Coordinates of C-alpha atoms in Angstrom, one line a residue:
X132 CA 53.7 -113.8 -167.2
X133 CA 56.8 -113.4 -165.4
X134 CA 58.7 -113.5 -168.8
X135 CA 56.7 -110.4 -170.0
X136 CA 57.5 -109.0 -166.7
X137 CA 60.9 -109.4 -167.1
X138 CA 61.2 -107.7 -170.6
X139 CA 59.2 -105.1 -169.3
X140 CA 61.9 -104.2 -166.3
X141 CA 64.5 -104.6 -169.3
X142 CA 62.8 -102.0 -171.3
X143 CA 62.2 -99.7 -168.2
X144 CA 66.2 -100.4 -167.4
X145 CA 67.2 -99.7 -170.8
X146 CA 65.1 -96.4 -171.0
X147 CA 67.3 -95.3 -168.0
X148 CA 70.4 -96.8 -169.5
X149 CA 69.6 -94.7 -172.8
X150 CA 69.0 -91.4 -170.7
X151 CA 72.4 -91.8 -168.3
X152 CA 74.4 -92.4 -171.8
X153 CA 72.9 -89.4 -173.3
X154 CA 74.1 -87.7 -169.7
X155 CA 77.5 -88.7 -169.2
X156 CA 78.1 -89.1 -173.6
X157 CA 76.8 -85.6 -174.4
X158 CA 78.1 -83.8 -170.8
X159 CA 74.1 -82.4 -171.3
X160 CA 71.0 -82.9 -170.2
X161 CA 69.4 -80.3 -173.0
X162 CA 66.4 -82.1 -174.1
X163 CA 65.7 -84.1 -171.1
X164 CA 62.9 -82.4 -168.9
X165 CA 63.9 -82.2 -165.3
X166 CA 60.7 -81.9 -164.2
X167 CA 59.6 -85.5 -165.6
X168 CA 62.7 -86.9 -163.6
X169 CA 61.3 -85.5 -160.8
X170 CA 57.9 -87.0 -161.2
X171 CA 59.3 -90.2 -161.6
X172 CA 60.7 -90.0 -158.9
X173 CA 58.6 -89.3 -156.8
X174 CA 57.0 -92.2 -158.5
X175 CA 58.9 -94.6 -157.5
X176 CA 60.0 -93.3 -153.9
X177 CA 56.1 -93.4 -153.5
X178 CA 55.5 -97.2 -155.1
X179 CA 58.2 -98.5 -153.1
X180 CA 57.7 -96.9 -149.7
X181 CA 56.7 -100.8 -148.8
X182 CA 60.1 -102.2 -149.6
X183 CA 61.5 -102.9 -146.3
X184 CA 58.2 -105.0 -145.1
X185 CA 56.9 -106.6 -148.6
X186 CA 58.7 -110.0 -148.8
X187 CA 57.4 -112.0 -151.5
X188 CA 58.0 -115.5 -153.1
X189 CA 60.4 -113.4 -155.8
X190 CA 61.4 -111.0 -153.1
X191 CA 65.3 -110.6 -154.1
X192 CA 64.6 -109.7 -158.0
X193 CA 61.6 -107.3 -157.1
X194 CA 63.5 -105.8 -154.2
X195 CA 66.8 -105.3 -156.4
X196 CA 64.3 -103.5 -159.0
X197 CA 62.9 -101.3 -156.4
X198 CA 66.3 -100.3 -155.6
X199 CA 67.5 -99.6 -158.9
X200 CA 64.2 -97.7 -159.9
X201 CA 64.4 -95.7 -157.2
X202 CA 68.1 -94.6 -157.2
X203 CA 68.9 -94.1 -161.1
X204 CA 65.4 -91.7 -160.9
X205 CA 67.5 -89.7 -158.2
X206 CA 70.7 -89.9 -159.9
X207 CA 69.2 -88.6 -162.9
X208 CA 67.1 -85.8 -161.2
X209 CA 71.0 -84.9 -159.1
X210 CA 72.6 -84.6 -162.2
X211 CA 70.2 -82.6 -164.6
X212 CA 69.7 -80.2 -161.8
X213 CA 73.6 -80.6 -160.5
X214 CA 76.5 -80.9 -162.9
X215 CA 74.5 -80.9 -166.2
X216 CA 72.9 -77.8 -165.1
X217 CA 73.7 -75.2 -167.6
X218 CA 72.6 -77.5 -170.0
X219 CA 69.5 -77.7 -169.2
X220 CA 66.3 -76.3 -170.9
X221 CA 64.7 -74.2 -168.2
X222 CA 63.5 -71.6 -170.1
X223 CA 61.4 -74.5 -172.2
X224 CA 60.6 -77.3 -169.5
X225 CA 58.0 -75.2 -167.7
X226 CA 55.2 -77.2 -167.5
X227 CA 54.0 -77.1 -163.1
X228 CA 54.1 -79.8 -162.0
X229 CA 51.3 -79.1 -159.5
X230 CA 49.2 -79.6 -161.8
X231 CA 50.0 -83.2 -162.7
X232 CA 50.2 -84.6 -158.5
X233 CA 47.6 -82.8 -157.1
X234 CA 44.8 -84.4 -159.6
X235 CA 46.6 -87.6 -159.6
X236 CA 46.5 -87.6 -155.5
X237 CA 43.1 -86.1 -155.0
X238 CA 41.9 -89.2 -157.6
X239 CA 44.2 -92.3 -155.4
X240 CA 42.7 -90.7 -152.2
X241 CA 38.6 -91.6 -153.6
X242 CA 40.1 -94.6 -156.0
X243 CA 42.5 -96.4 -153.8
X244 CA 41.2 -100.1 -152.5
X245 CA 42.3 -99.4 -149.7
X246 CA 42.2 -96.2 -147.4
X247 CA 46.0 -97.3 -145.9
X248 CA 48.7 -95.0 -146.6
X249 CA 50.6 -97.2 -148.4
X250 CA 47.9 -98.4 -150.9
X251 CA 46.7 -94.7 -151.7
X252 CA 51.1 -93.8 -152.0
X253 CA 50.7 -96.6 -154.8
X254 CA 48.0 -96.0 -156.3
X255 CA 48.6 -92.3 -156.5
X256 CA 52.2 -93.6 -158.5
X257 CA 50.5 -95.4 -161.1
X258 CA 48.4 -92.3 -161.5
X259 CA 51.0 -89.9 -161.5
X260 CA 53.3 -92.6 -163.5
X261 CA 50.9 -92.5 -166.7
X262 CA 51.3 -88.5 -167.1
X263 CA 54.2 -88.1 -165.7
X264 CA 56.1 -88.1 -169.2
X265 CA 53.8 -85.0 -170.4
X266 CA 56.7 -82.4 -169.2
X267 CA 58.8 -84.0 -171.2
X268 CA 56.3 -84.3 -174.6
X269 CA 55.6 -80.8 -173.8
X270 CA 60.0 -79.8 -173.9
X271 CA 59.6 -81.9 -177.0
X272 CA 57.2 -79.6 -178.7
X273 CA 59.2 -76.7 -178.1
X274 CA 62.9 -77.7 -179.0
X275 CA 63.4 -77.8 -183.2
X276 CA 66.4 -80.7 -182.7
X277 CA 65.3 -83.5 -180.8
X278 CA 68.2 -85.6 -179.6
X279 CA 68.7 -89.4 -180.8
X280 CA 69.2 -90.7 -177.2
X281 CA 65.7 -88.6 -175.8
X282 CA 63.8 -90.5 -179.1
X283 CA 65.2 -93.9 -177.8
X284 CA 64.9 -93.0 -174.2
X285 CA 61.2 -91.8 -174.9
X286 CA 60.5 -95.7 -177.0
X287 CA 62.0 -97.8 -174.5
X288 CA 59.7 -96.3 -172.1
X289 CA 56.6 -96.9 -174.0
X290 CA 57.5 -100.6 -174.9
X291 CA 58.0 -101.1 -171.4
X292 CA 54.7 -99.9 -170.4
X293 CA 52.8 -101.8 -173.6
X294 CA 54.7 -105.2 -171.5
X295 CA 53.3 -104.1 -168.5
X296 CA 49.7 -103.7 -170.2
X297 CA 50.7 -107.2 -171.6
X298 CA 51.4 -108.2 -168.5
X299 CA 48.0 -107.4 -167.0
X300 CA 46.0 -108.9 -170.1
X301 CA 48.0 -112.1 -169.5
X302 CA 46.9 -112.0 -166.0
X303 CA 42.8 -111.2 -166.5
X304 CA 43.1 -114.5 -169.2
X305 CA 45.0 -116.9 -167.2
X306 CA 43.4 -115.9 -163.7
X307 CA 40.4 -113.8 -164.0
X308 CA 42.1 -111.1 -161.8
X309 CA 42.2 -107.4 -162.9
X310 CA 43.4 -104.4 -161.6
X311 CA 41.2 -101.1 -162.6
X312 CA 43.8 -98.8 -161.8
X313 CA 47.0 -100.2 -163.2
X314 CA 44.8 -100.8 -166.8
X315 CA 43.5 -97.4 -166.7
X316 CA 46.5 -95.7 -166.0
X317 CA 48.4 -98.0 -168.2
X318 CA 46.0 -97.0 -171.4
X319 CA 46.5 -93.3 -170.7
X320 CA 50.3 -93.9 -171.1
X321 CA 50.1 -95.5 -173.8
X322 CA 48.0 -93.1 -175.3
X323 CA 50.1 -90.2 -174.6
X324 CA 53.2 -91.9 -176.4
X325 CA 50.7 -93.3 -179.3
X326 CA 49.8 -89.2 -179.7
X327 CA 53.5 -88.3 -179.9
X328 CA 54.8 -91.6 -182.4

């Protein structure tokens, strides 16, 4: 299971990787939709709120993956909206995205397994992590060249989340254990980039 993990945060590093060369290659963030990058991270900023107290047997690689997560998202968010801006697709990328966290909070808050801040912040991120990609499959729709690096960025990110559905169907065989949340926002995900490949 950990092995499928692994891949998984390869695929999820390598869907960033893809995005920063399109940044710093292209000097432009057109086709790339800010407000996705902002989703995500708020995403992870939400998942990982727990960092500084959750030590675990694999503490060092899950701790060095939180920070990476974290500060690529906001890296990425800095320089669509900072140097790249000119670039960007603002009269296209338009989607609110009010209407994407409010649902997705309203639905950790009755969900969540817990009424604890932190477990309704995390659940709330797988939530908003499945949809979060529709800003940018909705700048897809509207642009009539769609850039090689966005294509590779956009299947990197799927593989990684079909791992992490992987990862959880592994789990249920092996040990019985499910998590309701995690599959169902997992099968939207992969639904949503199933709709658009």
């Amino acid at each position: 299971m950990f092995a499928i993990r692994v891949f998984g945060d390869f695929l999820h590093v390598l869907s960033f990787a893809v995005l920063l060369a399109k940044l710093w290659r292209t000097k432009s963030c057109a086709g790339i939709s800010g407000k996705s990058q902002i989703l995500y991270a708020i995403v992870f900023t939400m998942r990982y709120l727990d960092l500084p107290v959750n030590i675990s047997a694999d503490a060092f690689y899950l701790s060095s993956m939180k920070v990476v997560y974290i500060a690529i998202s906001f890296m990425i968010v800095y320089m669509i909206y900072g140097p790249y801006k000119k670039t960007y697709d603002r009269d296209q990328d338009v989607l609110y995205n009010e209407f994407l966290v409010v649902p997705c909070f309203v639905l950790a808050l009755y969900s969540s397994y817990d009424a604890t801040p932190i477990e309704v912040l995390w659940t709330f991120s797988i939530f908003l992590e499945a949809i979060a990609i529709i800003p940018q499959l909705d700048l897809l729709c509207k642009i009539e060249l769609v850039d090689g690096y966005v294509v590779c960025y956009l299947l990197a990110l799927g593989l990684y989340r079909a791992m992490y559905l992987l990862k959880w169907a592994w789990l249920y065989y092996t040990t019985s254990f499910y998590e309701p949340n995690a599959l169902f926002a997992s099968f939207v995900q992969i639904t949503l980039f199933a709709l658009v490949f």
